[in-house]
Amino acid sequence: MNNKLNASERKHLARVKSLPCSVCNAPPPSSAHHINQGQQYTAVALCYDCHQGSFMGWHGQKRAWAIRKMDELDALNVTIQRLLTDGMPLEENNLPF
Ligand SMILES: [Zn+2]
Ligand SMILES: [Zn+2]
């Protein structure tokens, strides 16, 4: 873990961790999965199972990901959408603009 985060990076990671899981929608707090170590702005919000779980998780057999046909960029897309829409569930984002 990079301990030399600046204030902006810390704030970003705190927002990521306040989102639901980007794979299974488990409620927050989530953990932040780093696609590239040291790059905070591509961190993905994941629950424990989808992140570290030995069977379901990205760092395990990736079963939760395989079931949903998702990879890291698919999950990052969900994380970014939620960050830019203040964490609202995706279903509630059908605004007319
Ligand atoms: Zn999950
Ligand atoms: Zn990770």
JSON list of C-alpha atoms and ligand atoms in Angstrom, two decimals:
[
{"chain": "A", "resi": 1, "resn": "MET", "atom": "CA", "xyz": [0.00, 0.00, 0.00]},
{"chain": "A", "resi": 2, "resn": "ASN", "atom": "CA", "xyz": [1.28, 3.42, -0.93]},
{"chain": "A", "resi": 3, "resn": "ASN", "atom": "CA", "xyz": [1.41, 5.50, 2.23]},
{"chain": "A", "resi": 4, "resn": "LYS", "atom": "CA", "xyz": [2.38, 8.72, 0.50]},
{"chain": "A", "resi": 5, "resn": "LEU", "atom": "CA", "xyz": [-1.07, 9.72, -0.65]},
{"chain": "A", "resi": 6, "resn": "ASN", "atom": "CA", "xyz": [-1.79, 13.39, -0.98]},
{"chain": "A", "resi": 7, "resn": "ALA", "atom": "CA", "xyz": [-4.97, 14.92, 0.39]},
{"chain": "A", "resi": 8, "resn": "SER", "atom": "CA", "xyz": [-6.76, 14.70, -2.95]},
{"chain": "A", "resi": 9, "resn": "GLU", "atom": "CA", "xyz": [-5.89, 11.02, -3.34]},
{"chain": "A", "resi": 10, "resn": "ARG", "atom": "CA", "xyz": [-7.01, 10.24, 0.21]},
{"chain": "A", "resi": 11, "resn": "LYS", "atom": "CA", "xyz": [-10.31, 12.01, -0.40]},
{"chain": "A", "resi": 12, "resn": "HIS", "atom": "CA", "xyz": [-10.82, 10.12, -3.64]},
{"chain": "A", "resi": 13, "resn": "LEU", "atom": "CA", "xyz": [-10.16, 6.75, -2.01]},
{"chain": "A", "resi": 14, "resn": "ALA", "atom": "CA", "xyz": [-12.54, 7.59, 0.83]},
{"chain": "A", "resi": 15, "resn": "ARG", "atom": "CA", "xyz": [-15.25, 8.29, -1.77]},
{"chain": "A", "resi": 16, "resn": "VAL", "atom": "CA", "xyz": [-14.51, 5.02, -3.58]},
{"chain": "A", "resi": 17, "resn": "LYS", "atom": "CA", "xyz": [-14.81, 3.10, -0.31]},
{"chain": "A", "resi": 18, "resn": "SER", "atom": "CA", "xyz": [-18.15, 4.77, 0.41]},
{"chain": "A", "resi": 19, "resn": "LEU", "atom": "CA", "xyz": [-19.66, 3.22, -2.76]},
{"chain": "A", "resi": 20, "resn": "PRO", "atom": "CA", "xyz": [-21.40, -0.15, -3.07]},
{"chain": "A", "resi": 21, "resn": "CYS", "atom": "CA", "xyz": [-19.43, -3.04, -4.56]},
{"chain": "A", "resi": 22, "resn": "SER", "atom": "CA", "xyz": [-18.96, -2.42, -8.29]},
{"chain": "A", "resi": 23, "resn": "VAL", "atom": "CA", "xyz": [-19.45, -6.12, -9.08]},
{"chain": "A", "resi": 24, "resn": "CYS", "atom": "CA", "xyz": [-22.26, -7.42, -6.82]},
{"chain": "A", "resi": 25, "resn": "ASN", "atom": "CA", "xyz": [-23.69, -4.15, -5.39]},
{"chain": "A", "resi": 26, "resn": "ALA", "atom": "CA", "xyz": [-23.09, -5.19, -1.76]},
{"chain": "A", "resi": 27, "resn": "PRO", "atom": "CA", "xyz": [-23.62, -2.12, 0.45]},
{"chain": "A", "resi": 28, "resn": "PRO", "atom": "CA", "xyz": [-20.67, 0.04, 1.53]},
{"chain": "A", "resi": 29, "resn": "PRO", "atom": "CA", "xyz": [-18.15, 0.34, 3.02]},
{"chain": "A", "resi": 30, "resn": "SER", "atom": "CA", "xyz": [-16.17, -1.24, 0.21]},
{"chain": "A", "resi": 31, "resn": "SER", "atom": "CA", "xyz": [-12.45, -1.71, -0.17]},
{"chain": "A", "resi": 32, "resn": "ALA", "atom": "CA", "xyz": [-10.45, -0.10, -2.95]},
{"chain": "A", "resi": 33, "resn": "HIS", "atom": "CA", "xyz": [-8.88, -2.46, -5.49]},
{"chain": "A", "resi": 34, "resn": "HIS", "atom": "CA", "xyz": [-5.97, -0.89, -7.35]},
{"chain": "A", "resi": 35, "resn": "ILE", "atom": "CA", "xyz": [-5.79, -1.93, -11.00]},
{"chain": "A", "resi": 36, "resn": "ASN", "atom": "CA", "xyz": [-2.29, -0.44, -11.13]},
{"chain": "A", "resi": 37, "resn": "GLN", "atom": "CA", "xyz": [-0.46, -0.17, -7.85]},
{"chain": "A", "resi": 38, "resn": "GLY", "atom": "CA", "xyz": [0.12, 3.44, -6.85]},
{"chain": "A", "resi": 39, "resn": "GLN", "atom": "CA", "xyz": [-2.54, 4.81, -9.23]},
{"chain": "A", "resi": 40, "resn": "GLN", "atom": "CA", "xyz": [-5.32, 5.97, -6.97]},
{"chain": "A", "resi": 41, "resn": "TYR", "atom": "CA", "xyz": [-7.73, 7.26, -9.59]},
{"chain": "A", "resi": 42, "resn": "THR", "atom": "CA", "xyz": [-8.26, 3.88, -11.19]},
{"chain": "A", "resi": 43, "resn": "ALA", "atom": "CA", "xyz": [-9.14, 2.23, -7.87]},
{"chain": "A", "resi": 44, "resn": "VAL", "atom": "CA", "xyz": [-12.31, 0.12, -7.95]},
{"chain": "A", "resi": 45, "resn": "ALA", "atom": "CA", "xyz": [-14.89, -0.18, -5.13]},
{"chain": "A", "resi": 46, "resn": "LEU", "atom": "CA", "xyz": [-15.27, -3.85, -4.16]},
{"chain": "A", "resi": 47, "resn": "CYS", "atom": "CA", "xyz": [-16.76, -5.82, -1.29]},
{"chain": "A", "resi": 48, "resn": "TYR", "atom": "CA", "xyz": [-14.53, -8.29, 0.55]},
{"chain": "A", "resi": 49, "resn": "ASP", "atom": "CA", "xyz": [-15.86, -11.31, -1.36]},
{"chain": "A", "resi": 50, "resn": "CYS", "atom": "CA", "xyz": [-15.46, -9.80, -4.83]},
{"chain": "A", "resi": 51, "resn": "HIS", "atom": "CA", "xyz": [-12.03, -8.41, -3.90]},
{"chain": "A", "resi": 52, "resn": "GLN", "atom": "CA", "xyz": [-10.14, -10.79, -1.60]},
{"chain": "A", "resi": 53, "resn": "GLY", "atom": "CA", "xyz": [-12.48, -13.79, -1.50]},
{"chain": "A", "resi": 54, "resn": "SER", "atom": "CA", "xyz": [-10.53, -16.94, -2.35]},
{"chain": "A", "resi": 55, "resn": "PHE", "atom": "CA", "xyz": [-13.41, -18.30, -4.46]},
{"chain": "A", "resi": 56, "resn": "MET", "atom": "CA", "xyz": [-15.34, -15.23, -5.64]},
{"chain": "A", "resi": 57, "resn": "GLY", "atom": "CA", "xyz": [-12.66, -12.56, -5.54]},
{"chain": "A", "resi": 58, "resn": "TRP", "atom": "CA", "xyz": [-10.39, -10.92, -8.08]},
{"chain": "A", "resi": 59, "resn": "HIS", "atom": "CA", "xyz": [-7.39, -12.04, -6.04]},
{"chain": "A", "resi": 60, "resn": "GLY", "atom": "CA", "xyz": [-8.80, -15.58, -5.94]},
{"chain": "A", "resi": 61, "resn": "GLN", "atom": "CA", "xyz": [-10.68, -17.63, -8.51]},
{"chain": "A", "resi": 62, "resn": "LYS", "atom": "CA", "xyz": [-12.67, -14.60, -9.77]},
{"chain": "A", "resi": 63, "resn": "ARG", "atom": "CA", "xyz": [-15.97, -16.53, -9.77]},
{"chain": "A", "resi": 64, "resn": "ALA", "atom": "CA", "xyz": [-18.13, -13.48, -8.98]},
{"chain": "A", "resi": 65, "resn": "TRP", "atom": "CA", "xyz": [-16.50, -11.73, -11.92]},
{"chain": "A", "resi": 66, "resn": "ALA", "atom": "CA", "xyz": [-16.86, -14.68, -14.28]},
{"chain": "A", "resi": 67, "resn": "ILE", "atom": "CA", "xyz": [-20.56, -15.08, -13.46]},
{"chain": "A", "resi": 68, "resn": "ARG", "atom": "CA", "xyz": [-21.17, -11.45, -14.48]},
{"chain": "A", "resi": 69, "resn": "LYS", "atom": "CA", "xyz": [-18.66, -11.50, -17.36]},
{"chain": "A", "resi": 70, "resn": "MET", "atom": "CA", "xyz": [-16.82, -8.55, -15.80]},
{"chain": "A", "resi": 71, "resn": "ASP", "atom": "CA", "xyz": [-13.18, -7.55, -15.77]},
{"chain": "A", "resi": 72, "resn": "GLU", "atom": "CA", "xyz": [-11.38, -4.75, -13.94]},
{"chain": "A", "resi": 73, "resn": "LEU", "atom": "CA", "xyz": [-12.33, -2.10, -16.50]},
{"chain": "A", "resi": 74, "resn": "ASP", "atom": "CA", "xyz": [-16.01, -3.08, -16.38]},
{"chain": "A", "resi": 75, "resn": "ALA", "atom": "CA", "xyz": [-15.91, -2.64, -12.62]},
{"chain": "A", "resi": 76, "resn": "LEU", "atom": "CA", "xyz": [-13.98, 0.62, -12.89]},
{"chain": "A", "resi": 77, "resn": "ASN", "atom": "CA", "xyz": [-16.66, 1.91, -15.24]},
{"chain": "A", "resi": 78, "resn": "VAL", "atom": "CA", "xyz": [-19.28, 1.25, -12.55]},
{"chain": "A", "resi": 79, "resn": "THR", "atom": "CA", "xyz": [-17.13, 2.89, -9.87]},
{"chain": "A", "resi": 80, "resn": "ILE", "atom": "CA", "xyz": [-16.58, 6.03, -11.98]},
{"chain": "A", "resi": 81, "resn": "GLN", "atom": "CA", "xyz": [-20.24, 6.30, -12.93]},
{"chain": "A", "resi": 82, "resn": "ARG", "atom": "CA", "xyz": [-21.20, 6.18, -9.25]},
{"chain": "A", "resi": 83, "resn": "LEU", "atom": "CA", "xyz": [-18.54, 8.72, -8.31]},
{"chain": "A", "resi": 84, "resn": "LEU", "atom": "CA", "xyz": [-19.82, 11.13, -10.94]},
{"chain": "A", "resi": 85, "resn": "THR", "atom": "CA", "xyz": [-23.45, 10.65, -9.93]},
{"chain": "A", "resi": 86, "resn": "ASP", "atom": "CA", "xyz": [-22.87, 10.98, -6.17]},
{"chain": "A", "resi": 87, "resn": "GLY", "atom": "CA", "xyz": [-23.23, 7.28, -5.51]},
{"chain": "A", "resi": 88, "resn": "MET", "atom": "CA", "xyz": [-26.84, 6.96, -6.58]},
{"chain": "A", "resi": 89, "resn": "PRO", "atom": "CA", "xyz": [-27.83, 3.44, -7.61]},
{"chain": "A", "resi": 90, "resn": "LEU", "atom": "CA", "xyz": [-27.53, 3.06, -11.37]},
{"chain": "A", "resi": 91, "resn": "GLU", "atom": "CA", "xyz": [-31.27, 2.45, -11.72]},
{"chain": "A", "resi": 92, "resn": "GLU", "atom": "CA", "xyz": [-32.03, 5.93, -10.38]},
{"chain": "A", "resi": 93, "resn": "ASN", "atom": "CA", "xyz": [-29.83, 7.70, -12.87]},
{"chain": "A", "resi": 94, "resn": "ASN", "atom": "CA", "xyz": [-32.31, 7.71, -15.73]},
{"chain": "A", "resi": 95, "resn": "LEU", "atom": "CA", "xyz": [-32.59, 11.47, -15.65]},
{"chain": "A", "resi": 96, "resn": "PRO", "atom": "CA", "xyz": [-33.96, 13.21, -18.75]},
{"chain": "A", "resi": 97, "resn": "PHE", "atom": "CA", "xyz": [-30.78, 15.00, -19.84]},
{"chain": "B", "resi": 1, "resn": "ZN", "atom": "ZN", "xyz": [-19.06, -7.65, -4.34]},
{"chain": "B", "resi": 2, "resn": "ZN", "atom": "ZN", "xyz": [-7.09, -5.66, -5.04]}
]
